[in-house]
């Protein structure tokens, strides 16, 4: 009876956390608090890792000093530090227990991803047939149409791009375990495709190449890479010819085209002729490159002040993503400089475990966040960091097949 009660408690904690990472940060935080309450009630004690304390102490001390010398306001820093500390300490407490149930956490994430995808596909189908977005009341966002009646699926998430990022580990798992054609993963894959998330498409392509590199001999790898490069070149030429013969471009093609042109010009005012996504991406990179103190950065929560102090404009899109830097890596560079970027890369390299499929799943979504999503506490970013850390500590004798078997048995 006692064992059954403990198992139910652990399961409830895991479901709360998995649900939370698909929601906005305040719902995630409420789920986190509930999970901690259950955890403390079960064990009557808490544990906070020393690494978490040292990280927060460094951020606090350095940011206070840097903000003072740069004559920036402290308000955003205090807000961000309180949020970041709450999430890091909360997940540190939970993962003291969850580190023993990593496979179970991954299984619940995969199950919940399937249900989120089914809801998203229903949203897409009903909108295609009736023109009504049945989930609009959740976030009250306008529908983003790729073509008439063809919407970008958002499901229970506020942006299609973030939904595609959240589904990336599930896609990576399906590919790595060769389950792409199973009914569960077909639903997830179809939902993923219909988000039309360019960043996630790129990450999955890189992930497939990574898996190919692990599996094939060097000769086969060279042939496959050469074929892919040739296919990309031919596809780009075909798209270019198509765009010359048609008045409009698809949104995904236009974003890649505008972003490439922006990189070549690399001037904030030249970005103002681009689409909003490319403009936001490139202006935030330019700000991070030209902000003060590129060695150690300007401190937590200061990217927005960097943005407004060194780039002035009356453009309609001015300030887009200035609070989060558009991507985590860019924000880390802006606020913590080269030291921060090196620390991020060292964290990814040091905790990489090629024998753990959960670790590879985490790596795929963290890589996505590096490219898009500069919020420190949105959509489970801290959760994925902790899961990556502890899955990286798993025994090296654990193989992909063994871990796949463990997860499959829990379904």
CSV table of C-alpha atoms in Angstrom, one decimal:
chain,number,residue,atom,x,y,z
A,1,UNK,CA,0.0,0.0,0.0
A,2,UNK,CA,2.8,2.4,0.9
A,3,UNK,CA,4.7,1.4,-2.3
A,4,UNK,CA,1.6,2.0,-4.4
A,5,UNK,CA,1.1,5.5,-2.7
A,6,UNK,CA,4.7,6.4,-3.5
A,7,UNK,CA,4.4,5.4,-7.1
A,8,UNK,CA,1.3,7.4,-7.6
A,9,UNK,CA,3.0,10.4,-6.0
A,10,UNK,CA,6.0,10.1,-8.4
A,11,UNK,CA,3.6,9.8,-11.4
A,12,UNK,CA,1.6,12.8,-10.3
A,13,UNK,CA,4.7,14.9,-10.0
A,14,UNK,CA,5.9,13.8,-13.4
A,15,UNK,CA,2.5,14.6,-15.1
A,16,UNK,CA,2.4,18.0,-13.4
A,17,UNK,CA,5.8,18.9,-14.8
A,18,UNK,CA,5.2,17.6,-18.3
A,19,UNK,CA,1.9,19.5,-18.5
A,20,UNK,CA,3.6,22.6,-17.2
A,21,UNK,CA,6.3,22.7,-19.9
A,22,UNK,CA,3.6,23.0,-22.6
A,23,UNK,CA,2.1,26.1,-20.9
A,24,UNK,CA,3.1,29.6,-20.2
A,25,UNK,CA,5.6,30.2,-17.4
A,26,UNK,CA,3.1,31.2,-14.8
A,27,UNK,CA,1.1,27.9,-15.2
A,28,UNK,CA,4.4,26.0,-15.3
A,29,UNK,CA,5.4,27.7,-12.1
A,30,UNK,CA,2.1,26.7,-10.4
A,31,UNK,CA,2.6,23.1,-11.6
A,32,UNK,CA,6.2,23.3,-10.2
A,33,UNK,CA,5.0,24.5,-6.8
A,34,UNK,CA,2.3,21.7,-6.6
A,35,UNK,CA,4.9,19.1,-7.5
A,36,UNK,CA,7.3,20.4,-4.9
A,37,UNK,CA,4.5,20.4,-2.3
A,38,UNK,CA,3.8,16.7,-3.1
A,39,UNK,CA,7.5,15.9,-3.0
A,40,UNK,CA,8.1,17.6,0.3
A,41,UNK,CA,5.0,15.9,1.8
A,42,UNK,CA,6.4,12.6,0.8
A,43,UNK,CA,10.0,13.0,2.0
A,44,UNK,CA,9.8,15.8,4.6
A,45,UNK,CA,13.1,17.2,3.3
A,46,UNK,CA,14.4,19.2,0.4
A,47,UNK,CA,17.7,19.2,-1.5
A,48,UNK,CA,19.3,22.0,-3.6
A,49,UNK,CA,22.4,21.2,-5.6
A,50,UNK,CA,25.5,23.2,-4.9
A,51,UNK,CA,26.0,23.9,-8.6
A,52,UNK,CA,22.6,25.7,-8.7
A,53,UNK,CA,23.6,27.8,-5.7
A,54,UNK,CA,27.0,28.7,-7.2
A,55,UNK,CA,25.4,29.6,-10.6
A,56,UNK,CA,22.9,31.9,-9.0
A,57,UNK,CA,25.5,33.5,-6.8
A,58,UNK,CA,27.7,34.3,-9.8
A,59,UNK,CA,24.8,35.8,-11.7
A,60,UNK,CA,23.7,37.9,-8.7
A,61,UNK,CA,27.2,39.3,-7.9
A,62,UNK,CA,28.4,39.9,-11.5
A,63,UNK,CA,25.1,41.3,-12.7
A,64,UNK,CA,24.9,43.8,-9.8
A,65,UNK,CA,28.4,45.0,-10.5
A,66,UNK,CA,28.0,45.2,-14.3
A,67,UNK,CA,24.7,47.0,-14.2
A,68,UNK,CA,26.1,49.6,-11.8
A,69,UNK,CA,29.1,50.4,-14.1
A,70,UNK,CA,26.9,50.5,-17.2
A,71,UNK,CA,24.4,52.8,-15.5
A,72,UNK,CA,21.5,50.5,-16.3
A,73,UNK,CA,18.3,50.2,-14.3
A,74,UNK,CA,18.0,47.3,-11.8
A,75,UNK,CA,14.3,46.7,-12.2
A,76,UNK,CA,14.4,44.1,-15.0
A,77,UNK,CA,17.4,42.4,-13.4
A,78,UNK,CA,15.5,41.8,-10.1
A,79,UNK,CA,12.5,40.5,-11.9
A,80,UNK,CA,14.5,38.1,-14.0
A,81,UNK,CA,16.7,37.0,-11.1
A,82,UNK,CA,13.6,36.2,-8.9
A,83,UNK,CA,12.0,34.2,-11.7
A,84,UNK,CA,15.2,32.4,-12.7
A,85,UNK,CA,16.1,31.5,-9.0
A,86,UNK,CA,12.6,30.2,-8.4
A,87,UNK,CA,12.7,27.9,-11.4
A,88,UNK,CA,16.3,26.7,-10.8
A,89,UNK,CA,15.7,26.0,-7.1
A,90,UNK,CA,12.4,24.4,-7.8
A,91,UNK,CA,13.7,22.0,-10.4
A,92,UNK,CA,16.8,21.3,-8.3
A,93,UNK,CA,14.5,20.1,-5.5
A,94,UNK,CA,12.4,17.9,-7.8
A,95,UNK,CA,15.3,16.4,-9.8
A,96,UNK,CA,16.8,15.1,-6.6
A,97,UNK,CA,14.0,12.5,-6.9
A,98,UNK,CA,13.3,12.6,-10.6
A,99,UNK,CA,16.9,11.7,-11.5
A,100,UNK,CA,15.9,8.1,-10.6
A,101,UNK,CA,12.9,8.2,-13.0
A,102,UNK,CA,14.3,9.8,-16.2
A,103,UNK,CA,12.9,7.1,-18.5
A,104,UNK,CA,9.5,7.5,-16.9
A,105,UNK,CA,9.6,11.3,-17.4
A,106,UNK,CA,10.5,10.9,-21.0
A,107,UNK,CA,7.6,8.4,-21.5
A,108,UNK,CA,5.1,10.8,-20.1
A,109,UNK,CA,6.5,13.6,-22.3
A,110,UNK,CA,6.0,11.4,-25.4
A,111,UNK,CA,2.5,10.5,-24.4
A,112,UNK,CA,1.5,14.1,-23.7
A,113,UNK,CA,3.1,15.2,-27.0
A,114,UNK,CA,0.8,12.8,-28.8
A,115,UNK,CA,-2.3,14.2,-27.1
A,116,UNK,CA,-1.2,17.8,-27.8
A,117,UNK,CA,-0.6,16.8,-31.5
A,118,UNK,CA,-4.1,15.3,-31.8
A,119,UNK,CA,-5.6,18.5,-30.4
A,120,UNK,CA,-3.5,20.5,-32.9
A,121,UNK,CA,-4.6,18.3,-35.9
A,122,UNK,CA,-8.3,18.8,-34.9
A,123,UNK,CA,-7.7,22.5,-34.7
A,124,UNK,CA,-6.2,22.4,-38.2
A,125,UNK,CA,-9.0,20.3,-39.7
A,126,UNK,CA,-11.8,22.3,-38.2
A,127,UNK,CA,-10.2,25.6,-39.3
A,128,UNK,CA,-9.7,24.2,-42.8
A,129,UNK,CA,-13.4,23.2,-43.1
A,130,UNK,CA,-15.1,26.1,-41.3
A,131,UNK,CA,-12.5,28.9,-40.9
A,132,UNK,CA,-13.0,28.8,-37.1
A,133,UNK,CA,-10.0,28.5,-34.7
A,134,UNK,CA,-11.5,26.4,-31.9
A,135,UNK,CA,-8.5,27.2,-29.6
A,136,UNK,CA,-8.3,31.0,-30.2
A,137,UNK,CA,-9.8,31.7,-26.7
A,138,UNK,CA,-6.8,30.2,-24.9
A,139,UNK,CA,-4.4,33.0,-25.9
A,140,UNK,CA,-6.6,35.2,-28.1
A,141,UNK,CA,-4.0,35.2,-30.9
A,142,UNK,CA,-4.8,35.9,-34.5
A,143,UNK,CA,-4.5,32.9,-36.9
A,144,UNK,CA,-1.3,32.7,-38.9
A,145,UNK,CA,-2.2,31.4,-42.3
A,146,UNK,CA,0.3,30.0,-44.7
A,147,UNK,CA,-2.3,29.8,-47.5
A,148,UNK,CA,-6.0,30.5,-47.3
A,149,UNK,CA,-7.6,28.1,-44.8
A,150,UNK,CA,-4.1,26.5,-44.2
A,151,UNK,CA,-3.1,27.7,-40.7
A,152,UNK,CA,0.0,27.1,-38.6
A,153,UNK,CA,-1.0,24.7,-35.9
A,154,UNK,CA,-0.6,26.1,-32.3
A,155,UNK,CA,-2.6,23.5,-30.3
A,156,UNK,CA,-2.4,24.5,-26.6
A,157,UNK,CA,0.7,26.6,-27.1
A,158,UNK,CA,0.6,30.3,-27.9
A,159,UNK,CA,2.9,30.2,-30.9
A,160,UNK,CA,3.3,27.7,-33.7
A,161,UNK,CA,7.1,28.1,-33.6
A,162,UNK,CA,7.2,27.1,-30.0
A,163,UNK,CA,4.9,24.1,-30.5
A,164,UNK,CA,7.3,22.8,-33.2
A,165,UNK,CA,10.2,23.2,-30.7
A,166,UNK,CA,8.4,21.4,-28.0
A,167,UNK,CA,7.7,18.5,-30.4
A,168,UNK,CA,11.3,18.3,-31.6
A,169,UNK,CA,12.4,15.7,-29.0
A,170,UNK,CA,9.5,13.4,-29.8
A,171,UNK,CA,10.4,13.6,-33.6
A,172,UNK,CA,14.0,12.9,-32.7
A,173,UNK,CA,13.0,9.9,-30.6
A,174,UNK,CA,10.8,8.5,-33.4
A,175,UNK,CA,13.6,8.8,-35.9
A,176,UNK,CA,16.3,7.4,-33.5
A,177,UNK,CA,14.2,4.4,-32.6
A,178,UNK,CA,12.8,3.9,-36.2
A,179,UNK,CA,9.2,4.4,-35.1
A,180,UNK,CA,8.4,7.1,-37.7
A,181,UNK,CA,5.6,5.0,-39.2
A,182,UNK,CA,3.8,4.0,-35.9
A,183,UNK,CA,0.4,5.6,-35.5
A,184,UNK,CA,1.4,7.7,-32.4
A,185,UNK,CA,4.4,9.3,-34.1
A,186,UNK,CA,2.7,9.8,-37.4
A,187,UNK,CA,0.3,12.1,-35.6
A,188,UNK,CA,3.1,13.9,-33.9
A,189,UNK,CA,5.1,14.2,-37.2
A,190,UNK,CA,2.1,15.6,-39.1
A,191,UNK,CA,1.4,18.2,-36.4
A,192,UNK,CA,5.1,19.1,-36.4
A,193,UNK,CA,5.1,19.6,-40.1
A,194,UNK,CA,1.9,21.7,-40.0
A,195,UNK,CA,3.4,24.2,-37.5
A,196,UNK,CA,5.7,25.3,-40.4
A,197,UNK,CA,8.5,26.1,-37.9
A,198,UNK,CA,11.6,26.8,-40.0
A,199,UNK,CA,14.0,26.5,-37.0
A,200,UNK,CA,12.6,23.1,-36.0
A,201,UNK,CA,12.9,21.9,-39.6
A,202,UNK,CA,16.6,22.9,-39.5
A,203,UNK,CA,17.2,21.1,-36.2
A,204,UNK,CA,15.6,17.9,-37.3
A,205,UNK,CA,17.7,17.9,-40.5
A,206,UNK,CA,20.8,18.4,-38.4
A,207,UNK,CA,19.6,15.6,-36.1
A,208,UNK,CA,19.1,13.2,-39.0
A,209,UNK,CA,22.6,14.0,-40.2
A,210,UNK,CA,23.9,13.4,-36.7
A,211,UNK,CA,22.2,10.0,-36.5
A,212,UNK,CA,23.5,9.1,-40.0
A,213,UNK,CA,27.0,10.0,-38.8
A,214,UNK,CA,26.6,7.7,-35.9
A,215,UNK,CA,25.4,4.8,-38.0
A,216,UNK,CA,27.1,4.9,-41.4
A,217,UNK,CA,30.7,4.4,-42.5
A,218,UNK,CA,32.7,7.4,-43.6
A,219,UNK,CA,32.3,6.6,-47.3
A,220,UNK,CA,28.5,6.3,-47.1
A,221,UNK,CA,28.5,9.5,-45.1
A,222,UNK,CA,30.4,11.4,-47.7
A,223,UNK,CA,28.0,10.2,-50.4
A,224,UNK,CA,24.9,11.1,-48.4
A,225,UNK,CA,26.2,14.6,-47.5
A,226,UNK,CA,27.2,15.3,-51.1
A,227,UNK,CA,23.7,14.2,-52.2
A,228,UNK,CA,22.0,16.4,-49.6
A,229,UNK,CA,24.2,19.4,-50.6
A,230,UNK,CA,23.3,18.8,-54.3
A,231,UNK,CA,19.6,18.5,-53.4
A,232,UNK,CA,19.7,21.7,-51.4
A,233,UNK,CA,21.4,23.6,-54.3
A,234,UNK,CA,18.9,22.3,-56.9
A,235,UNK,CA,16.0,23.0,-54.6
A,236,UNK,CA,17.2,26.6,-53.9
A,237,UNK,CA,17.6,27.2,-57.7
A,238,UNK,CA,14.1,25.7,-58.3
A,239,UNK,CA,12.5,27.9,-55.6
A,240,UNK,CA,14.3,31.0,-56.9
A,241,UNK,CA,13.0,30.3,-60.4
A,242,UNK,CA,9.5,29.7,-59.0
A,243,UNK,CA,9.7,33.0,-57.1
A,244,UNK,CA,10.7,34.9,-60.2
A,245,UNK,CA,7.7,33.6,-62.0
A,246,UNK,CA,5.2,34.2,-59.2
A,247,UNK,CA,4.3,37.4,-57.4
A,248,UNK,CA,4.6,36.0,-53.8
A,249,UNK,CA,6.8,33.7,-51.9
A,250,UNK,CA,5.9,31.2,-49.2
A,251,UNK,CA,6.5,32.4,-45.7
A,252,UNK,CA,9.2,29.9,-45.0
A,253,UNK,CA,11.1,30.6,-48.2
A,254,UNK,CA,10.8,34.4,-47.6
A,255,UNK,CA,12.2,34.1,-44.1
A,256,UNK,CA,15.3,32.1,-45.2
A,257,UNK,CA,15.8,34.5,-48.2
A,258,UNK,CA,15.5,37.6,-46.1
A,259,UNK,CA,17.7,36.3,-43.3
A,260,UNK,CA,20.4,35.4,-45.7
A,261,UNK,CA,20.3,38.8,-47.3
A,262,UNK,CA,20.4,40.5,-43.9
A,263,UNK,CA,23.5,38.5,-42.8
A,264,UNK,CA,25.2,39.6,-46.0
A,265,UNK,CA,24.5,43.3,-45.3
A,266,UNK,CA,24.6,43.3,-41.5
A,267,UNK,CA,23.4,46.8,-40.8
A,268,UNK,CA,20.5,47.4,-38.5
A,269,UNK,CA,18.8,49.9,-40.9
A,270,UNK,CA,19.1,47.6,-43.8
A,271,UNK,CA,17.2,45.0,-41.9
A,272,UNK,CA,14.1,47.2,-41.9
A,273,UNK,CA,13.1,46.1,-45.4
A,274,UNK,CA,12.9,42.5,-44.3
A,275,UNK,CA,10.0,40.5,-43.0
A,276,UNK,CA,9.3,40.7,-39.2
A,277,UNK,CA,10.9,37.4,-38.3
A,278,UNK,CA,14.2,38.1,-40.1
A,279,UNK,CA,14.2,41.7,-38.9
A,280,UNK,CA,13.8,40.6,-35.3
A,281,UNK,CA,16.5,37.9,-35.6
A,282,UNK,CA,19.1,40.1,-37.2
A,283,UNK,CA,18.6,43.3,-35.2
A,284,UNK,CA,18.9,41.3,-31.9
A,285,UNK,CA,22.2,39.7,-33.2
A,286,UNK,CA,23.5,43.1,-34.2
A,287,UNK,CA,22.7,44.6,-30.7
A,288,UNK,CA,24.4,41.7,-29.0
A,289,UNK,CA,27.5,42.1,-31.1
A,290,UNK,CA,27.7,45.9,-30.4
A,291,UNK,CA,26.7,45.9,-26.7
A,292,UNK,CA,29.2,47.0,-24.1
A,293,UNK,CA,31.7,44.5,-22.5
A,294,UNK,CA,31.7,41.6,-25.0
A,295,UNK,CA,34.0,39.5,-22.8
A,296,UNK,CA,31.6,39.1,-19.8
A,297,UNK,CA,28.4,40.8,-20.9
A,298,UNK,CA,26.2,43.5,-19.3
A,299,UNK,CA,24.4,41.3,-16.7
A,300,UNK,CA,21.1,39.4,-16.4
A,301,UNK,CA,18.0,41.1,-17.9
A,302,UNK,CA,19.9,43.8,-19.7
A,303,UNK,CA,19.5,42.9,-23.3
A,304,UNK,CA,16.5,45.1,-23.7
A,305,UNK,CA,18.5,48.1,-22.4
A,306,UNK,CA,21.3,47.2,-24.7
A,307,UNK,CA,18.8,47.2,-27.6
A,308,UNK,CA,17.2,50.6,-26.8
A,309,UNK,CA,20.5,52.3,-26.0
A,310,UNK,CA,22.5,51.4,-29.1
A,311,UNK,CA,19.8,51.1,-31.8
A,312,UNK,CA,17.2,53.8,-32.4
A,313,UNK,CA,14.5,53.6,-35.0
A,314,UNK,CA,10.9,54.5,-35.8
A,315,UNK,CA,10.3,51.3,-37.7
A,316,UNK,CA,7.0,49.5,-37.1
A,317,UNK,CA,8.7,46.3,-35.9
A,318,UNK,CA,11.2,48.2,-33.7
A,319,UNK,CA,11.6,46.4,-30.3
A,320,UNK,CA,10.4,43.0,-31.6
A,321,UNK,CA,11.9,40.3,-29.3
A,322,UNK,CA,14.1,42.9,-27.6
A,323,UNK,CA,13.1,41.4,-24.2
A,324,UNK,CA,14.4,37.9,-25.0
A,325,UNK,CA,17.1,38.5,-27.6
A,326,UNK,CA,15.2,36.2,-30.1
A,327,UNK,CA,17.4,33.2,-29.2
A,328,UNK,CA,19.0,31.9,-26.0
A,329,UNK,CA,22.5,31.9,-27.4
A,330,UNK,CA,22.2,35.5,-28.6
A,331,UNK,CA,20.8,36.6,-25.3
A,332,UNK,CA,23.5,34.8,-23.4
A,333,UNK,CA,26.1,36.6,-25.5
A,334,UNK,CA,24.4,39.9,-24.9
A,335,UNK,CA,24.1,39.6,-21.2
A,336,UNK,CA,27.0,37.3,-20.3
A,337,UNK,CA,29.4,37.8,-23.2
A,338,UNK,CA,31.9,35.4,-24.6
A,339,UNK,CA,32.3,33.8,-21.1
A,340,UNK,CA,28.5,33.1,-21.1
A,341,UNK,CA,28.6,31.5,-24.5
A,342,UNK,CA,31.6,29.3,-23.6
A,343,UNK,CA,29.8,28.2,-20.4
A,344,UNK,CA,26.7,27.2,-22.4
A,345,UNK,CA,28.8,25.2,-24.9
A,346,UNK,CA,30.8,23.5,-22.1
A,347,UNK,CA,27.6,22.6,-20.4
A,348,UNK,CA,26.3,20.9,-23.6
A,349,UNK,CA,29.6,19.2,-24.3
A,350,UNK,CA,30.3,18.0,-20.7
A,351,UNK,CA,26.9,16.5,-20.2
A,352,UNK,CA,26.5,14.9,-23.6
A,353,UNK,CA,25.9,11.2,-23.4
A,354,UNK,CA,25.7,9.5,-26.8
A,355,UNK,CA,24.3,6.3,-25.2
A,356,UNK,CA,21.3,7.9,-23.7
A,357,UNK,CA,18.3,8.6,-26.0
A,358,UNK,CA,16.8,10.9,-23.4
A,359,UNK,CA,20.0,12.9,-23.5
A,360,UNK,CA,19.8,13.2,-27.3
A,361,UNK,CA,16.1,14.2,-27.1
A,362,UNK,CA,17.1,17.0,-24.6
A,363,UNK,CA,20.0,18.1,-26.8
A,364,UNK,CA,17.7,18.5,-29.8
A,365,UNK,CA,15.3,20.9,-28.0
A,366,UNK,CA,18.1,22.8,-26.2
A,367,UNK,CA,19.7,23.3,-29.7
A,368,UNK,CA,16.4,24.6,-30.9
A,369,UNK,CA,16.2,27.1,-28.0
A,370,UNK,CA,19.7,28.3,-28.8
A,371,UNK,CA,18.4,29.4,-32.2
A,372,UNK,CA,14.9,30.6,-31.2
A,373,UNK,CA,13.5,31.3,-27.7
A,374,UNK,CA,15.6,33.6,-25.5
A,375,UNK,CA,13.3,33.3,-22.4
A,376,UNK,CA,15.0,31.7,-19.5
A,377,UNK,CA,11.8,30.3,-18.0
A,378,UNK,CA,9.4,29.6,-20.8
A,379,UNK,CA,8.3,26.2,-22.1
A,380,UNK,CA,10.3,24.2,-19.7
A,381,UNK,CA,13.8,25.5,-20.6
A,382,UNK,CA,15.1,25.0,-17.1
A,383,UNK,CA,13.4,21.6,-17.0
A,384,UNK,CA,15.2,20.5,-20.2
A,385,UNK,CA,18.5,21.7,-18.8
A,386,UNK,CA,18.1,19.6,-15.7
A,387,UNK,CA,16.9,16.6,-17.6
A,388,UNK,CA,19.9,16.9,-20.0
A,389,UNK,CA,22.3,17.2,-17.0
A,390,UNK,CA,21.0,14.1,-15.2
A,391,UNK,CA,20.6,12.0,-18.4
A,392,UNK,CA,24.2,12.9,-19.1
A,393,UNK,CA,25.2,11.3,-15.8
A,394,UNK,CA,23.5,8.0,-16.8
A,395,UNK,CA,25.8,4.9,-16.9
A,396,UNK,CA,27.7,4.7,-20.2
A,397,UNK,CA,26.7,1.0,-20.4
A,398,UNK,CA,23.1,2.1,-21.2
A,399,UNK,CA,22.6,1.9,-24.9
A,400,UNK,CA,19.9,3.4,-27.1
A,401,UNK,CA,18.2,0.0,-27.5
A,402,UNK,CA,18.1,-0.7,-23.8
A,403,UNK,CA,16.7,2.8,-23.0
A,404,UNK,CA,14.2,2.5,-25.9
A,405,UNK,CA,13.0,-0.8,-24.4
A,406,UNK,CA,12.6,0.8,-20.9
A,407,UNK,CA,10.5,3.6,-22.3
A,408,UNK,CA,8.4,1.3,-24.5
A,409,UNK,CA,7.6,-0.9,-21.5
A,410,UNK,CA,6.2,2.1,-19.6
A,411,UNK,CA,3.7,3.0,-22.4
